[in-house]
Backbone as JSON, one array per atom type, in Angstrom:
{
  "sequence": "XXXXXXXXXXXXXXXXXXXXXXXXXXXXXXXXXXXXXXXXXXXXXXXXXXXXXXXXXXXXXXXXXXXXXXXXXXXXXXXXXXXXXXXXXXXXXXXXXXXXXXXXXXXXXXXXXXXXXXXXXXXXXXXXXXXXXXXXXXXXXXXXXXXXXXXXXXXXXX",
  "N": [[-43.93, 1.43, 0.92], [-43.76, -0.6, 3.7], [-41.26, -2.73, 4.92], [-39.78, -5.6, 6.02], [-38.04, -5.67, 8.95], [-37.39, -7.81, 10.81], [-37.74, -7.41, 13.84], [-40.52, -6.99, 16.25], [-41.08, -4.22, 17.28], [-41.35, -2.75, 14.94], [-39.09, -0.94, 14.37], [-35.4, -1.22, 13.38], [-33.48, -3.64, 13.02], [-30.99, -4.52, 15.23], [-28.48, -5.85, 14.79], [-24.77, -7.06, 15.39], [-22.1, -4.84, 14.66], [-18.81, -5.38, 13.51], [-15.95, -3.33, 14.12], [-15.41, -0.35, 12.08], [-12.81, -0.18, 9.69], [-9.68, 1.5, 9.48], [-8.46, 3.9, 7.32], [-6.83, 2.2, 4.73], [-5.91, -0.1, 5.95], [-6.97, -2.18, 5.62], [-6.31, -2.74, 3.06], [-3.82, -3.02, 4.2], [-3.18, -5.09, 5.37], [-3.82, -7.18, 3.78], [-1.78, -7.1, 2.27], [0.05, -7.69, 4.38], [-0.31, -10.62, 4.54], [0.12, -11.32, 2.27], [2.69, -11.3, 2.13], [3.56, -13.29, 3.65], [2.97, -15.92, 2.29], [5.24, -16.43, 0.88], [5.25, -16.72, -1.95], [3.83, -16.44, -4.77], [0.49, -15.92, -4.55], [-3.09, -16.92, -4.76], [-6.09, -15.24, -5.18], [-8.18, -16.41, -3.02], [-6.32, -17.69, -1.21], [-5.39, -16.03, -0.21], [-7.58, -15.09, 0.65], [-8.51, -17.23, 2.64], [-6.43, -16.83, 4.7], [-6.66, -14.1, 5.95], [-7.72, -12.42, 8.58], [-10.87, -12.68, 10.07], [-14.37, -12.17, 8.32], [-13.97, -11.75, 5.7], [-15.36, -11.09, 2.32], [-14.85, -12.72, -0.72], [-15.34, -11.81, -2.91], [-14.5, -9.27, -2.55], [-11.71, -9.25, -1.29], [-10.53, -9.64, -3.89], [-11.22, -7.12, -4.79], [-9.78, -5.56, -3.25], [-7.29, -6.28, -3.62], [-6.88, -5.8, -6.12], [-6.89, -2.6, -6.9], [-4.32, -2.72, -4.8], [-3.17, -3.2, -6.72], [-3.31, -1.65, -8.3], [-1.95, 0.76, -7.59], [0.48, -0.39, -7.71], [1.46, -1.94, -6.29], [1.34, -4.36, -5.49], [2.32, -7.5, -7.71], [0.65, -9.12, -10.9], [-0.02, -12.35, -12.04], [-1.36, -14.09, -14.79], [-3.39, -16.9, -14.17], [-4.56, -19.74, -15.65], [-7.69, -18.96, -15.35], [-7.51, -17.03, -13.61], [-6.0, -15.15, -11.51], [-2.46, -15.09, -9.83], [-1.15, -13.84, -7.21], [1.57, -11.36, -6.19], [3.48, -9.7, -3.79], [4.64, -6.58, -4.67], [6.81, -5.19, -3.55], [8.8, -4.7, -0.58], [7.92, -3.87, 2.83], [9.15, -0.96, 3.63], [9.49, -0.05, 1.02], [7.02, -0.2, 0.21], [6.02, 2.01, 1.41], [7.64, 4.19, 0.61], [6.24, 4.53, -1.66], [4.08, 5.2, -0.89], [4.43, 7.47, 0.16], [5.69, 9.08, -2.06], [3.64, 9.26, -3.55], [1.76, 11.14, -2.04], [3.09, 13.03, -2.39], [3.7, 13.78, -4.71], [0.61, 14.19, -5.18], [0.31, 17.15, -4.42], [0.51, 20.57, -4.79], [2.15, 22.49, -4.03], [5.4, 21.1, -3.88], [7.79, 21.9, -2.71], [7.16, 23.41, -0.43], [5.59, 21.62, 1.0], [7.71, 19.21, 1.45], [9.88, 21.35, 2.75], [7.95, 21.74, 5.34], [7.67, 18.73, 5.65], [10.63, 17.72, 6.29], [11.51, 19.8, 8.91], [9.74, 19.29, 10.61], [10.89, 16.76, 10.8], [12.8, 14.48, 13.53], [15.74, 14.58, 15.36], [17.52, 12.77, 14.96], [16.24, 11.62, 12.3], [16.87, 13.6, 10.54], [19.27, 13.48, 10.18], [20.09, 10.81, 9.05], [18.34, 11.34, 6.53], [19.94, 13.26, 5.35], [22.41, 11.92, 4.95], [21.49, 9.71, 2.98], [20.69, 11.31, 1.08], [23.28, 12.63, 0.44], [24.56, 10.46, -0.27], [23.48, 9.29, -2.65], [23.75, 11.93, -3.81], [26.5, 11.28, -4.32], [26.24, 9.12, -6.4], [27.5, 8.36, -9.48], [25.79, 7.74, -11.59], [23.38, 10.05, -11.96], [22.01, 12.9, -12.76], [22.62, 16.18, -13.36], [20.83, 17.28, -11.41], [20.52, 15.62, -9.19], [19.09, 12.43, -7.78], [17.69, 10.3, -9.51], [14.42, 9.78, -11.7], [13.4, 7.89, -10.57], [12.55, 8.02, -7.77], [14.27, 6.53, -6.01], [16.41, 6.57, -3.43], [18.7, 5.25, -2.96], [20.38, 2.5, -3.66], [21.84, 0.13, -2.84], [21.12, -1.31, -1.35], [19.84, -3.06, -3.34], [19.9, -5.96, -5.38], [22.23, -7.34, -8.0], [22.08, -7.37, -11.4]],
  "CA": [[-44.1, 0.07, 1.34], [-42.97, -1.18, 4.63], [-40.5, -3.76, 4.52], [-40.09, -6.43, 7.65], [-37.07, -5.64, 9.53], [-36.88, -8.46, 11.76], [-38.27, -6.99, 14.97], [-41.2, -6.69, 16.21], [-41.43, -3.22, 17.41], [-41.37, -2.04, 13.77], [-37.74, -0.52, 14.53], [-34.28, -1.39, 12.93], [-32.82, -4.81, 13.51], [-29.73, -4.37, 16.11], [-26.67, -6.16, 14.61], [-23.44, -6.31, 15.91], [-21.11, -4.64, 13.46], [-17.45, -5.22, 13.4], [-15.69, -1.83, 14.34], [-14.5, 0.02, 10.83], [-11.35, -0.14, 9.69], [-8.99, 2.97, 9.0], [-7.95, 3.68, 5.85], [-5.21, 1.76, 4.14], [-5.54, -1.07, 7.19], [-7.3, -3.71, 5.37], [-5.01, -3.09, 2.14], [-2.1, -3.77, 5.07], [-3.73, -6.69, 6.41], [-4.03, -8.27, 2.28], [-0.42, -7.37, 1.91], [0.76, -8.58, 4.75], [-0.91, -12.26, 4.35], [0.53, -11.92, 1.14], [3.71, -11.4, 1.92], [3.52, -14.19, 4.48], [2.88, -16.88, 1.88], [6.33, -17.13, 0.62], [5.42, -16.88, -3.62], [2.44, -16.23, -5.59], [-0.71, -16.82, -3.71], [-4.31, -16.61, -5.07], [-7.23, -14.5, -3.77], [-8.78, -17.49, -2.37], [-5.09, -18.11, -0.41], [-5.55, -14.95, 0.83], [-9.2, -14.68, 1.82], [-8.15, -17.9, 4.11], [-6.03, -16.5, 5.76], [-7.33, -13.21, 6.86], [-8.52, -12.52, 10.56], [-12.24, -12.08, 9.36], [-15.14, -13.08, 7.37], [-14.39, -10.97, 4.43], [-16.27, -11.87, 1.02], [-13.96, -13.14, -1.91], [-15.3, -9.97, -3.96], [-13.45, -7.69, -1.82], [-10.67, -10.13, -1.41], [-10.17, -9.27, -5.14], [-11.46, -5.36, -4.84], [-9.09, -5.0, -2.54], [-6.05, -6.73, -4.54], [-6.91, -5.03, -7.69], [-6.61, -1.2, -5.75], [-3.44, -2.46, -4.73], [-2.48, -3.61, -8.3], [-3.86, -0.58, -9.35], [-1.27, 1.21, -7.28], [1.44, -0.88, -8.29], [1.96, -2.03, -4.99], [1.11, -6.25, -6.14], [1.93, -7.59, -9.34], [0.36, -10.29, -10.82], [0.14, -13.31, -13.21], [-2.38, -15.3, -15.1], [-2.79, -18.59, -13.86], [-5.81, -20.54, -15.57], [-8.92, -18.7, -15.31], [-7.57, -16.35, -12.28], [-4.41, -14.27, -10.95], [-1.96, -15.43, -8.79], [-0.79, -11.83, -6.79], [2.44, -11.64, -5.47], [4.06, -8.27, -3.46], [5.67, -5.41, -5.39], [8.16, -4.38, -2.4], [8.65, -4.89, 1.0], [6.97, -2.77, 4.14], [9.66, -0.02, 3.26], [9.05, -0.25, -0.03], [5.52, 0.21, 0.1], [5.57, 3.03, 2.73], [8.03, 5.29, 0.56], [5.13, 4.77, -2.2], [2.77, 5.85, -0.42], [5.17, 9.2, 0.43], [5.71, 9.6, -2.49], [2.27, 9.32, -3.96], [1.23, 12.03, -1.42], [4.24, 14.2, -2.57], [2.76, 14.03, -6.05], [-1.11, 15.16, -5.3], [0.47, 18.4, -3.66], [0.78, 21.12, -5.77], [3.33, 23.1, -3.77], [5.69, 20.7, -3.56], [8.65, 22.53, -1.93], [6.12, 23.84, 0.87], [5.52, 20.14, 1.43], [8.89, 19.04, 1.6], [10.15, 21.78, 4.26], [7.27, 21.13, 6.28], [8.49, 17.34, 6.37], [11.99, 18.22, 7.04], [11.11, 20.23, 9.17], [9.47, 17.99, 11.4], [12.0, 15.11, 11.35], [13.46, 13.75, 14.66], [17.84, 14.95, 14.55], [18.19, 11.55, 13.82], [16.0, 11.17, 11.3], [16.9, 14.42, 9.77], [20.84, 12.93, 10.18], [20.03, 9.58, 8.39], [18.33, 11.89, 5.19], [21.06, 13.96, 4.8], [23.22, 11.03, 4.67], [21.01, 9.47, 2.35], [20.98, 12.22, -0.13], [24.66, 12.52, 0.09], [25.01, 9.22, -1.3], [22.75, 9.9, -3.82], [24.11, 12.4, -4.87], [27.64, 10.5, -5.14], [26.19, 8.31, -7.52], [28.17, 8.69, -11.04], [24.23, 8.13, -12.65], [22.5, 10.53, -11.43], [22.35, 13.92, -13.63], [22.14, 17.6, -12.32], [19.32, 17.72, -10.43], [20.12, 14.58, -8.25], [18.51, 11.21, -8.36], [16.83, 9.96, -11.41], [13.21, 10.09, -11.11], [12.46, 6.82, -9.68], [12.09, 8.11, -6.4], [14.66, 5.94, -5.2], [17.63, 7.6, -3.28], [19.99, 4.34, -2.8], [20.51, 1.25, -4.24], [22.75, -0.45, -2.41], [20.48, -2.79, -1.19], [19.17, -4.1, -4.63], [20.9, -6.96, -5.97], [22.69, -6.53, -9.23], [22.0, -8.05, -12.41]],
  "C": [[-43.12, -0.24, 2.45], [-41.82, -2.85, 4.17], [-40.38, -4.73, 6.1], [-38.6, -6.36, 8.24], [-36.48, -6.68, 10.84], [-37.04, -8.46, 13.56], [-39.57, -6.65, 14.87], [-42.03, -5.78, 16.63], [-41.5, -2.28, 16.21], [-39.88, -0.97, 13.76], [-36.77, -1.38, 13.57], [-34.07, -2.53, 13.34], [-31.54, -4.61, 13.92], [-29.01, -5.94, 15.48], [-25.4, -6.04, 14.97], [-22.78, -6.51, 14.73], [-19.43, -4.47, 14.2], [-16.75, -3.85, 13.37], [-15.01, -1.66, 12.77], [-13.19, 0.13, 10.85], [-10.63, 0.85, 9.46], [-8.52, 3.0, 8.0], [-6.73, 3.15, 5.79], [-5.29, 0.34, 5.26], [-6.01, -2.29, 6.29], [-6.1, -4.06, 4.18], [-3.38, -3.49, 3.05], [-2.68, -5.33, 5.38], [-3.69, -7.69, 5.14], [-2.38, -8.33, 2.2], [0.66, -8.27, 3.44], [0.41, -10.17, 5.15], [-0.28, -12.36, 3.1], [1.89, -12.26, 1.25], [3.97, -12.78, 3.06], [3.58, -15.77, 3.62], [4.16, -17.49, 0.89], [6.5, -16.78, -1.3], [4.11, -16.09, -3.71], [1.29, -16.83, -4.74], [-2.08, -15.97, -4.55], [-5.16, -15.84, -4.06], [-7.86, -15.39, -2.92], [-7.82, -17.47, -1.11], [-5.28, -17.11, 0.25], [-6.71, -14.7, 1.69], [-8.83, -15.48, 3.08], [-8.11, -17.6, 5.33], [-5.76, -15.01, 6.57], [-7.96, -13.53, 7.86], [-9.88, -11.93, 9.82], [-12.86, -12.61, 8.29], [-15.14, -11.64, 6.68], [-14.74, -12.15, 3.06], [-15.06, -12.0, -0.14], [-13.95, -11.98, -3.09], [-14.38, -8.97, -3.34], [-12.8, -8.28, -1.43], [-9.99, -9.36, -2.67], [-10.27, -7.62, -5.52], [-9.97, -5.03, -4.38], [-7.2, -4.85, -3.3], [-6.28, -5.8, -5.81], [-7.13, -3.29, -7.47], [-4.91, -1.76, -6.1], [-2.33, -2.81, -6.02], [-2.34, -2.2, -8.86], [-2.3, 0.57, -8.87], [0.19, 0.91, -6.9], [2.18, -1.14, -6.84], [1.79, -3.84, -4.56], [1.51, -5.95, -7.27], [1.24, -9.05, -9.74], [0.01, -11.22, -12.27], [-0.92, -14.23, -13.17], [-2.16, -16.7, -14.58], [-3.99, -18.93, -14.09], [-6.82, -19.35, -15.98], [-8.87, -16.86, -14.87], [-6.24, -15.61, -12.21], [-3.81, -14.91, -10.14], [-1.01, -13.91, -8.43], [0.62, -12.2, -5.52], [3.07, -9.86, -4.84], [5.1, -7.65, -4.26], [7.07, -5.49, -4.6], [7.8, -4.64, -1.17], [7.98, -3.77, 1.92], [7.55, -1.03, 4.08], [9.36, 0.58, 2.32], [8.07, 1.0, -0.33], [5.1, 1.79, 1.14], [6.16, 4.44, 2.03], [7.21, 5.27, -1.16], [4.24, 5.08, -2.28], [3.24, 7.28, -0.33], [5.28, 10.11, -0.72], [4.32, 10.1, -4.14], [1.51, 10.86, -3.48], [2.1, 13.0, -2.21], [3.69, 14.55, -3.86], [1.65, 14.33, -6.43], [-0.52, 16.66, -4.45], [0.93, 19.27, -4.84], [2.28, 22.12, -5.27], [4.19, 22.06, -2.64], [7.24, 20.72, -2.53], [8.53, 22.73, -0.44], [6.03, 22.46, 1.7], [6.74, 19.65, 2.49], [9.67, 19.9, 2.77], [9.4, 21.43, 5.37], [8.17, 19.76, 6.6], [9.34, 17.24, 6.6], [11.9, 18.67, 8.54], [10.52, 19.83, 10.92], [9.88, 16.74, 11.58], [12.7, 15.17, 12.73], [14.85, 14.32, 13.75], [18.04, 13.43, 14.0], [17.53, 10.93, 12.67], [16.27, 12.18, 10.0], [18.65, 13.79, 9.6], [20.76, 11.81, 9.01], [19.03, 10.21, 6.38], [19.35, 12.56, 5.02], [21.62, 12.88, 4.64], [22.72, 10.06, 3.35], [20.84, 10.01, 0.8], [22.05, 12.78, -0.2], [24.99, 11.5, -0.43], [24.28, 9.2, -2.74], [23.19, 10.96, -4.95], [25.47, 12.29, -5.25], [27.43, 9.91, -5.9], [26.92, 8.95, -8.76], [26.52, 8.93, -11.66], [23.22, 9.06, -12.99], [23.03, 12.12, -12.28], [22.49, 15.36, -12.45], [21.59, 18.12, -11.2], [19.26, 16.59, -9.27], [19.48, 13.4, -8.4], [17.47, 10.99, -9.32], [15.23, 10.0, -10.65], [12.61, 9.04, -10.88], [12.1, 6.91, -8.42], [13.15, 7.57, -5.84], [15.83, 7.07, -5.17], [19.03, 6.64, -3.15], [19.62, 2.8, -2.82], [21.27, 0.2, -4.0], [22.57, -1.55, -2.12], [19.63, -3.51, -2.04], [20.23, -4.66, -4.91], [21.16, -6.17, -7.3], [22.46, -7.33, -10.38], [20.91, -7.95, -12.83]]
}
């Protein structure tokens, strides 16, 4: 069964489509509207104020991904969520690193590679990094605990 496509050469209906996005870009584009709003903001608050007519379903797809990857957290309010950011742009970037670092099976191999390929000063500023690290008093044998994090200096305390 034919169907009516809107033209009347029996062809496709020409649409202009919005160029695709690259992976991970729209989840930047939710987080950073989120982080823009100061507190807790709803999916609604967010659809707003996205550049783009995205749909309120994938408003919420999109948020609940980045929930999923513990990269929002968020709280009942009513009916609905109000979604507020995990971590800042840093944060979120050495979650993603170390997300990757964790689907690799040879993770050593990994790890030189990315060494490896650091800029001197960015290979200067890890070493320095994991020298403090491993001054910590907390930190057992093997070097920093297994939160991933390497320095804490800049978390508050309490």
């Amino acid at each position: 069964m034919n169907r009516p496509t809107g033209t009347d050469d029996g062809g496709t209906q020409d649409s202009p489509r919005l160029p695709r996005r690259g992976q991970g870009q729209l989840e930047s584009q939710v987080l950073t509207v989120l982080r823009s709003a100061g507190g807790p903001a709803t999916a609604g608050w967010v659809q707003e104020h996205l550049d783009g007519d995205l749909a309120y379903t994938t408003v919420i797809t999109i948020l609940s991904r980045l929930y999923a990857k513990k990269a929002v957290t968020r709280t009942r309010q009513g009916r609905s969520y109000v979604w507020t950011p995990a971590s800042d742009e840093a944060g979120l970037a050495a979650l993603r690193m170390r997300r990757v670092l964790d689907g690799e099976r040879d993770r050593e191999a990994v790890l030189a590679r990315f060494v490896s390929a650091l800029s001197p000063g960015d290979e200067a500023r890890l070493r320095a990094l994991l020298s403090r690290a491993a001054d910590r008093p907390d930190d057992g044998p093997d070097g920093p605990d297994d939160s991933g994090r390497l320095d804490d200096s800049a978390a508050p305390e309490g």
